Short mmCIF file of C-alpha atoms in Angstrom, two decimals:
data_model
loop_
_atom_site.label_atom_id
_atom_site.label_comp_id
_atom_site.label_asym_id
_atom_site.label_seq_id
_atom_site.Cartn_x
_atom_site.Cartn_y
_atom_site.Cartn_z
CA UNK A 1 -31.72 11.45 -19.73
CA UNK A 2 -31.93 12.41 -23.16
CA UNK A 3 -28.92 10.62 -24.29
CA UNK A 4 -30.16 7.32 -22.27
CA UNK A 5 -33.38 7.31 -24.43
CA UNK A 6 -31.56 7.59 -27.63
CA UNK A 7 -29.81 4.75 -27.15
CA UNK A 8 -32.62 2.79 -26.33
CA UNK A 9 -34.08 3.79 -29.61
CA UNK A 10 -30.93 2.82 -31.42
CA UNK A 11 -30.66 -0.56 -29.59
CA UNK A 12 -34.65 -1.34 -30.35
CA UNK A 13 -34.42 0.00 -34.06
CA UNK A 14 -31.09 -2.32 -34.43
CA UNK A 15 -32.81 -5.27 -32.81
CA UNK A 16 -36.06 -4.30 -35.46
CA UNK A 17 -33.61 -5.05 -38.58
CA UNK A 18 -32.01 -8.22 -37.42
CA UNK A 19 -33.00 -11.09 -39.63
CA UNK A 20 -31.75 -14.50 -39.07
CA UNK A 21 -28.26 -15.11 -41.26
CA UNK A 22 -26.25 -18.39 -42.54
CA UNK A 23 -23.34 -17.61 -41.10
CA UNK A 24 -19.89 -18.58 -42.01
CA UNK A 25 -18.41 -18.61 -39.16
CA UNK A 26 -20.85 -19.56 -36.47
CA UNK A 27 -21.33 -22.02 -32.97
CA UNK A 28 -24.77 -24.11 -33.53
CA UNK A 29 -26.13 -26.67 -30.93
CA UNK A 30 -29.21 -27.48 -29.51
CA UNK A 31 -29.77 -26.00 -25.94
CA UNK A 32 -31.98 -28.50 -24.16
CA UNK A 33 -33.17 -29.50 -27.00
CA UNK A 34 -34.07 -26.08 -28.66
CA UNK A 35 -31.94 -25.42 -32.19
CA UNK A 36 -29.11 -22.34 -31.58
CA UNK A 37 -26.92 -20.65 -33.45
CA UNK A 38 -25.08 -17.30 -34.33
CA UNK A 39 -21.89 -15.67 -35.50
CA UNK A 40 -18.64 -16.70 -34.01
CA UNK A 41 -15.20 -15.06 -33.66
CA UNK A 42 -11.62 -16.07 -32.21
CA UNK A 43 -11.19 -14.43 -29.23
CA UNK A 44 -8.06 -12.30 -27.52
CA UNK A 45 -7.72 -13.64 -24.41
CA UNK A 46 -4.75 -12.93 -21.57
CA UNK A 47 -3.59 -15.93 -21.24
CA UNK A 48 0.29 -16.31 -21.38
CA UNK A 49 1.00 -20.51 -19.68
CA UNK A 50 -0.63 -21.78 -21.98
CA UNK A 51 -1.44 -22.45 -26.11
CA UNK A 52 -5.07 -21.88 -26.31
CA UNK A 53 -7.67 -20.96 -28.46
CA UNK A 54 -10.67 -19.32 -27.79
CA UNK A 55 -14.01 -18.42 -29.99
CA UNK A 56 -17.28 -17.56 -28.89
CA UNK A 57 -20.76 -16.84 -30.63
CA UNK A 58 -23.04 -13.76 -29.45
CA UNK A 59 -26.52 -12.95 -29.82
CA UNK A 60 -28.59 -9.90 -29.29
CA UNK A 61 -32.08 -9.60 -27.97
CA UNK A 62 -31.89 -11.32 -25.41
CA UNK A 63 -28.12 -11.82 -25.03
CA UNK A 64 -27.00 -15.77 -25.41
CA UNK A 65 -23.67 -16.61 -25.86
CA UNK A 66 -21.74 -20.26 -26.19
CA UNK A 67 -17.90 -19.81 -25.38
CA UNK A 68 -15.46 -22.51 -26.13
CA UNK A 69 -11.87 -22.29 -24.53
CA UNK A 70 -9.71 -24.92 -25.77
CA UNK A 71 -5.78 -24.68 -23.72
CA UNK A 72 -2.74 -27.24 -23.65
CA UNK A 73 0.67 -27.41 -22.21
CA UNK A 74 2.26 -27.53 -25.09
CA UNK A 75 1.56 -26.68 -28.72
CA UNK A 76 -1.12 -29.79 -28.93
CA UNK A 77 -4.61 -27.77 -30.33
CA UNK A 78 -4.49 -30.38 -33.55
CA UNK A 79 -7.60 -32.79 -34.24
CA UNK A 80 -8.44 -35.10 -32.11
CA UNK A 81 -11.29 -35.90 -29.17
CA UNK A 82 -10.76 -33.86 -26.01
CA UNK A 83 -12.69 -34.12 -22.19
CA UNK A 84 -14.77 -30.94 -21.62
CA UNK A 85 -13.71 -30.03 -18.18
CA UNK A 86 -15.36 -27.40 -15.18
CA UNK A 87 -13.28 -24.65 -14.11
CA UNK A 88 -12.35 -26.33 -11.03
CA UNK A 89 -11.05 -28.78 -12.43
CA UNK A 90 -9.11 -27.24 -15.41
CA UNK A 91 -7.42 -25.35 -12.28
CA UNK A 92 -6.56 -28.26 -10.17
CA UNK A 93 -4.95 -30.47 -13.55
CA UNK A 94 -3.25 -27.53 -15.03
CA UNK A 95 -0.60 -26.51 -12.00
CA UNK A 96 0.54 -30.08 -12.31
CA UNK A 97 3.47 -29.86 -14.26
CA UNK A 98 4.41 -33.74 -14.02
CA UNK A 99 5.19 -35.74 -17.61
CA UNK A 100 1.90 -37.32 -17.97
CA UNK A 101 -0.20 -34.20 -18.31
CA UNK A 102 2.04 -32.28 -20.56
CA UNK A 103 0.06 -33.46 -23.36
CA UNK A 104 -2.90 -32.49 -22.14
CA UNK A 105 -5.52 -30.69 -23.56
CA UNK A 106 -8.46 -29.30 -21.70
CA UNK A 107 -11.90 -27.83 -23.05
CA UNK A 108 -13.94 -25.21 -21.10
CA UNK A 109 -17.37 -25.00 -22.81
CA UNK A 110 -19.98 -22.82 -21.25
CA UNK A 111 -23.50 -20.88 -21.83
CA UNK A 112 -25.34 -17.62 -20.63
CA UNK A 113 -28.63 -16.01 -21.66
CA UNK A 114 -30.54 -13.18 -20.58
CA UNK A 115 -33.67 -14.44 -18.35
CA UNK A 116 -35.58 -10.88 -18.97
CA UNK A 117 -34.35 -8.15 -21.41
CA UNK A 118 -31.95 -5.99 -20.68
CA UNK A 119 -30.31 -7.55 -18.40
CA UNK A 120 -32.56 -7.97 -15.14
CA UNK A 121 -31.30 -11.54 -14.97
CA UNK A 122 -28.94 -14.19 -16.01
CA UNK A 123 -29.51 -17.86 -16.85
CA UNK A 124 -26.00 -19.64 -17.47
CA UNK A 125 -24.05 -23.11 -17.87
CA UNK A 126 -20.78 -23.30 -16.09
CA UNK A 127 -18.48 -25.80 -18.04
CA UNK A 128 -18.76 -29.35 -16.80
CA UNK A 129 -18.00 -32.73 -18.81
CA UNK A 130 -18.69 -33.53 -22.47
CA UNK A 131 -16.69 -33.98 -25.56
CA UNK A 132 -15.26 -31.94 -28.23
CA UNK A 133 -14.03 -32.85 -31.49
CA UNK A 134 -11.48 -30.92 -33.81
CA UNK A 135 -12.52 -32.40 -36.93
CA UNK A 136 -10.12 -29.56 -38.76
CA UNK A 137 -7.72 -27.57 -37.38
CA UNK A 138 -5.50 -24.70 -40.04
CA UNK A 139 -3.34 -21.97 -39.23
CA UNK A 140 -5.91 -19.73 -39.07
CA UNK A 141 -9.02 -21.83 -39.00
CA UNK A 142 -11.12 -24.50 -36.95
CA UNK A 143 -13.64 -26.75 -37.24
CA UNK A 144 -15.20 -29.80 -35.11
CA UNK A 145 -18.52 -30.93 -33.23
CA UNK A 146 -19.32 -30.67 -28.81
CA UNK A 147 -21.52 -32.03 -26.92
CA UNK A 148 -21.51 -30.78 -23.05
CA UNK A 149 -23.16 -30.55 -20.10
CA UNK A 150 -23.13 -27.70 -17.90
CA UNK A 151 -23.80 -26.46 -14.20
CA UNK A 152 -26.82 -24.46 -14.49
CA UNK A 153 -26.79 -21.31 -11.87
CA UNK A 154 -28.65 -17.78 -12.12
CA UNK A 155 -28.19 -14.84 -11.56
CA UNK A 156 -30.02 -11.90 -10.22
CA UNK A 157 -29.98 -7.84 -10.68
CA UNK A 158 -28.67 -6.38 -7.43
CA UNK A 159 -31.38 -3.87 -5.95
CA UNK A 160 -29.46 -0.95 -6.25
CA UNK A 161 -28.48 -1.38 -9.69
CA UNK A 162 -32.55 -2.40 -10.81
CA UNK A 163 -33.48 1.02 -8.61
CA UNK A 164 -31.57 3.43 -10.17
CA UNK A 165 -31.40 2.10 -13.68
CA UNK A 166 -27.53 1.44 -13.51
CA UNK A 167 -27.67 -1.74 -14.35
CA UNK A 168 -30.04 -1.57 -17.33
CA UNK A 169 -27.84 1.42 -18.72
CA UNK A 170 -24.81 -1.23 -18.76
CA UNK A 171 -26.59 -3.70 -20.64
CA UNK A 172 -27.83 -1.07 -23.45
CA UNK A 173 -24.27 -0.43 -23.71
CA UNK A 174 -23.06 -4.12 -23.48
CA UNK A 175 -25.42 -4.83 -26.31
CA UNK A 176 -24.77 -1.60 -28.94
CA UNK A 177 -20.98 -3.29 -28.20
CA UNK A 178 -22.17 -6.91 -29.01
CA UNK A 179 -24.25 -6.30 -31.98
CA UNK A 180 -21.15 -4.11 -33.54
CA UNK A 181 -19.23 -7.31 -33.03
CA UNK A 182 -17.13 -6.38 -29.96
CA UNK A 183 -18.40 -9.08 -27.46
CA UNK A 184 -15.17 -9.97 -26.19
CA UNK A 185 -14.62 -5.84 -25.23
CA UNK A 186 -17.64 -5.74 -23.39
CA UNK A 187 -17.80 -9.40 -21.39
CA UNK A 188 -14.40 -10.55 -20.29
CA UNK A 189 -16.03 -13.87 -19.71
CA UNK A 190 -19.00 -16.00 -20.78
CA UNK A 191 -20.28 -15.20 -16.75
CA UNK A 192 -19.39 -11.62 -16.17
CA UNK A 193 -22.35 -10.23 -15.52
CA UNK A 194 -22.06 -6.43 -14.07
CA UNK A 195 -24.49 -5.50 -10.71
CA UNK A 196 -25.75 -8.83 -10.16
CA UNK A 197 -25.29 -11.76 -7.87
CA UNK A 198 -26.06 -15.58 -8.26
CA UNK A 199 -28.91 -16.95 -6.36
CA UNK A 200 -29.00 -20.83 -5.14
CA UNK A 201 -31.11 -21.81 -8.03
CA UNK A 202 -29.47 -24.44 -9.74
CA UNK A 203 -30.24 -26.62 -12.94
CA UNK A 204 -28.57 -28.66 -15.85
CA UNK A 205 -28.22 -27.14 -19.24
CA UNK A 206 -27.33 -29.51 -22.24
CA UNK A 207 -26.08 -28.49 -24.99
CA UNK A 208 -26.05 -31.39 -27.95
CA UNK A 209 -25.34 -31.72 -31.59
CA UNK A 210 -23.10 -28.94 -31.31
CA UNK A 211 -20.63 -27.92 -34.21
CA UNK A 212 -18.63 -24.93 -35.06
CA UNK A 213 -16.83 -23.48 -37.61
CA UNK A 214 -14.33 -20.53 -37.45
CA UNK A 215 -11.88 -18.09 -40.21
CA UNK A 216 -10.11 -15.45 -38.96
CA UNK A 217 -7.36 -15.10 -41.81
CA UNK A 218 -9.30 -12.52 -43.03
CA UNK A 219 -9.86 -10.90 -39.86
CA UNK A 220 -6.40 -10.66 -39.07
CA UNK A 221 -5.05 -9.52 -42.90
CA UNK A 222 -7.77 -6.75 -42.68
CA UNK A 223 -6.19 -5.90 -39.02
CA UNK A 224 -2.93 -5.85 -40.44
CA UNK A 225 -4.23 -3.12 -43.37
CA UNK A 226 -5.54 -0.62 -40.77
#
């Protein structure tokens, strides 16, 4: 018990000295018409079929993300103007192997956000349709502009979890995780959402005027130091 309301105090005293940044690497868009944006990184993710790249943005208090999962047949992530696709579909296009879709690239943009802090529930977009552009693309670096429009669905704390605390205790340490900059370690995807379940409630979430910008040389150079 004691340990539980220590790190709530550390979560609510780290949440105290956030103060909004300029980041350099960041996702920014407007989210039904209401301006976003935070910190982005290049994400790890375990895909082997494909080329891909992957970065995400993550914000604390309450928890919103905006993941952007870019994949191709071949070694075709260069600038251009790509169809944002739902999951569904990404799944159905990808197993064809024929000619015509090895040059193929397919963009997976989705949302979440926390309805009620800590985690009691779950408001997300499920990748849809829209368009991104790659205005820049380096070895190491990425830049372009989204629009997209996403399946809204929510979900919902299971009772267990809300009774016995379970699922707030996950959250707490979802977020500590988060805030330190390990969002990809504690949600292996933009809708994994631990103890809950998603209701029928459905919606559409927009997400215009989007851009992004992403570095990771020096992530990687100070990985390689360690």
């Amino acid at each position: 018990m004691r340990n539980s309301i220590l790190i709530v105090l550390f979560v609510m005293l780290g949440f105290a000295g956030t103060k909004a940044q300029d980041y350099s690497n960041f996702i920014s868009c407007e989210v039904n018409g209401q301006a976003w944006k935070a910190e982005a990184k290049k994400l790890k993710l375990p895909f082997n079929a494909y080329e891909y790249l992957a970065i995400a943005a993550f914000e604390v208090k309450p928890d919103v993300q905006v993941w952007i999962r870019i994949f191709a047949l071949k070694d075709k992530i260069k600038p251009g103007t790509y169809p944002v696709v739902s999951e569904k579909e990404f799944a159905s296009l990808s197993k064809k192997k024929a000619k015509d879709n090895e040059d193929m690239v397919w963009v997976l943009i989705d949302y979440t956000e926390e309805t009620k802090n800590l985690g009691y529930g779950f408001h997300d977009g499920e990748s849809l349709s829209g368009t991104l552009v790659i205005e820049e693309r380096g070895e190491k670096m990425v830049k372009g502009t989204f629009e997209a429009e996403l399946n809204g669905v929510y979900y919902k704390k299971r009772n267990v979890a809300a009774l016995t605390g379970q699922g707030i205790r996950g959250n707490i340490e979802k977020k500590i995780m988060t805030k330190a900059g390990g969002g990809m370690l504690a949600n292996s995807g933009p809708h994994d959402h631990e103890n809950t379940k998603k209701t029928d409630q459905t919606d559409t979430i927009k997400l215009s005027k989007g851009s992004f910008f992403v570095d990771w040389s020096k992530k990687e150079k100070d990985e390689a130091e360690e």
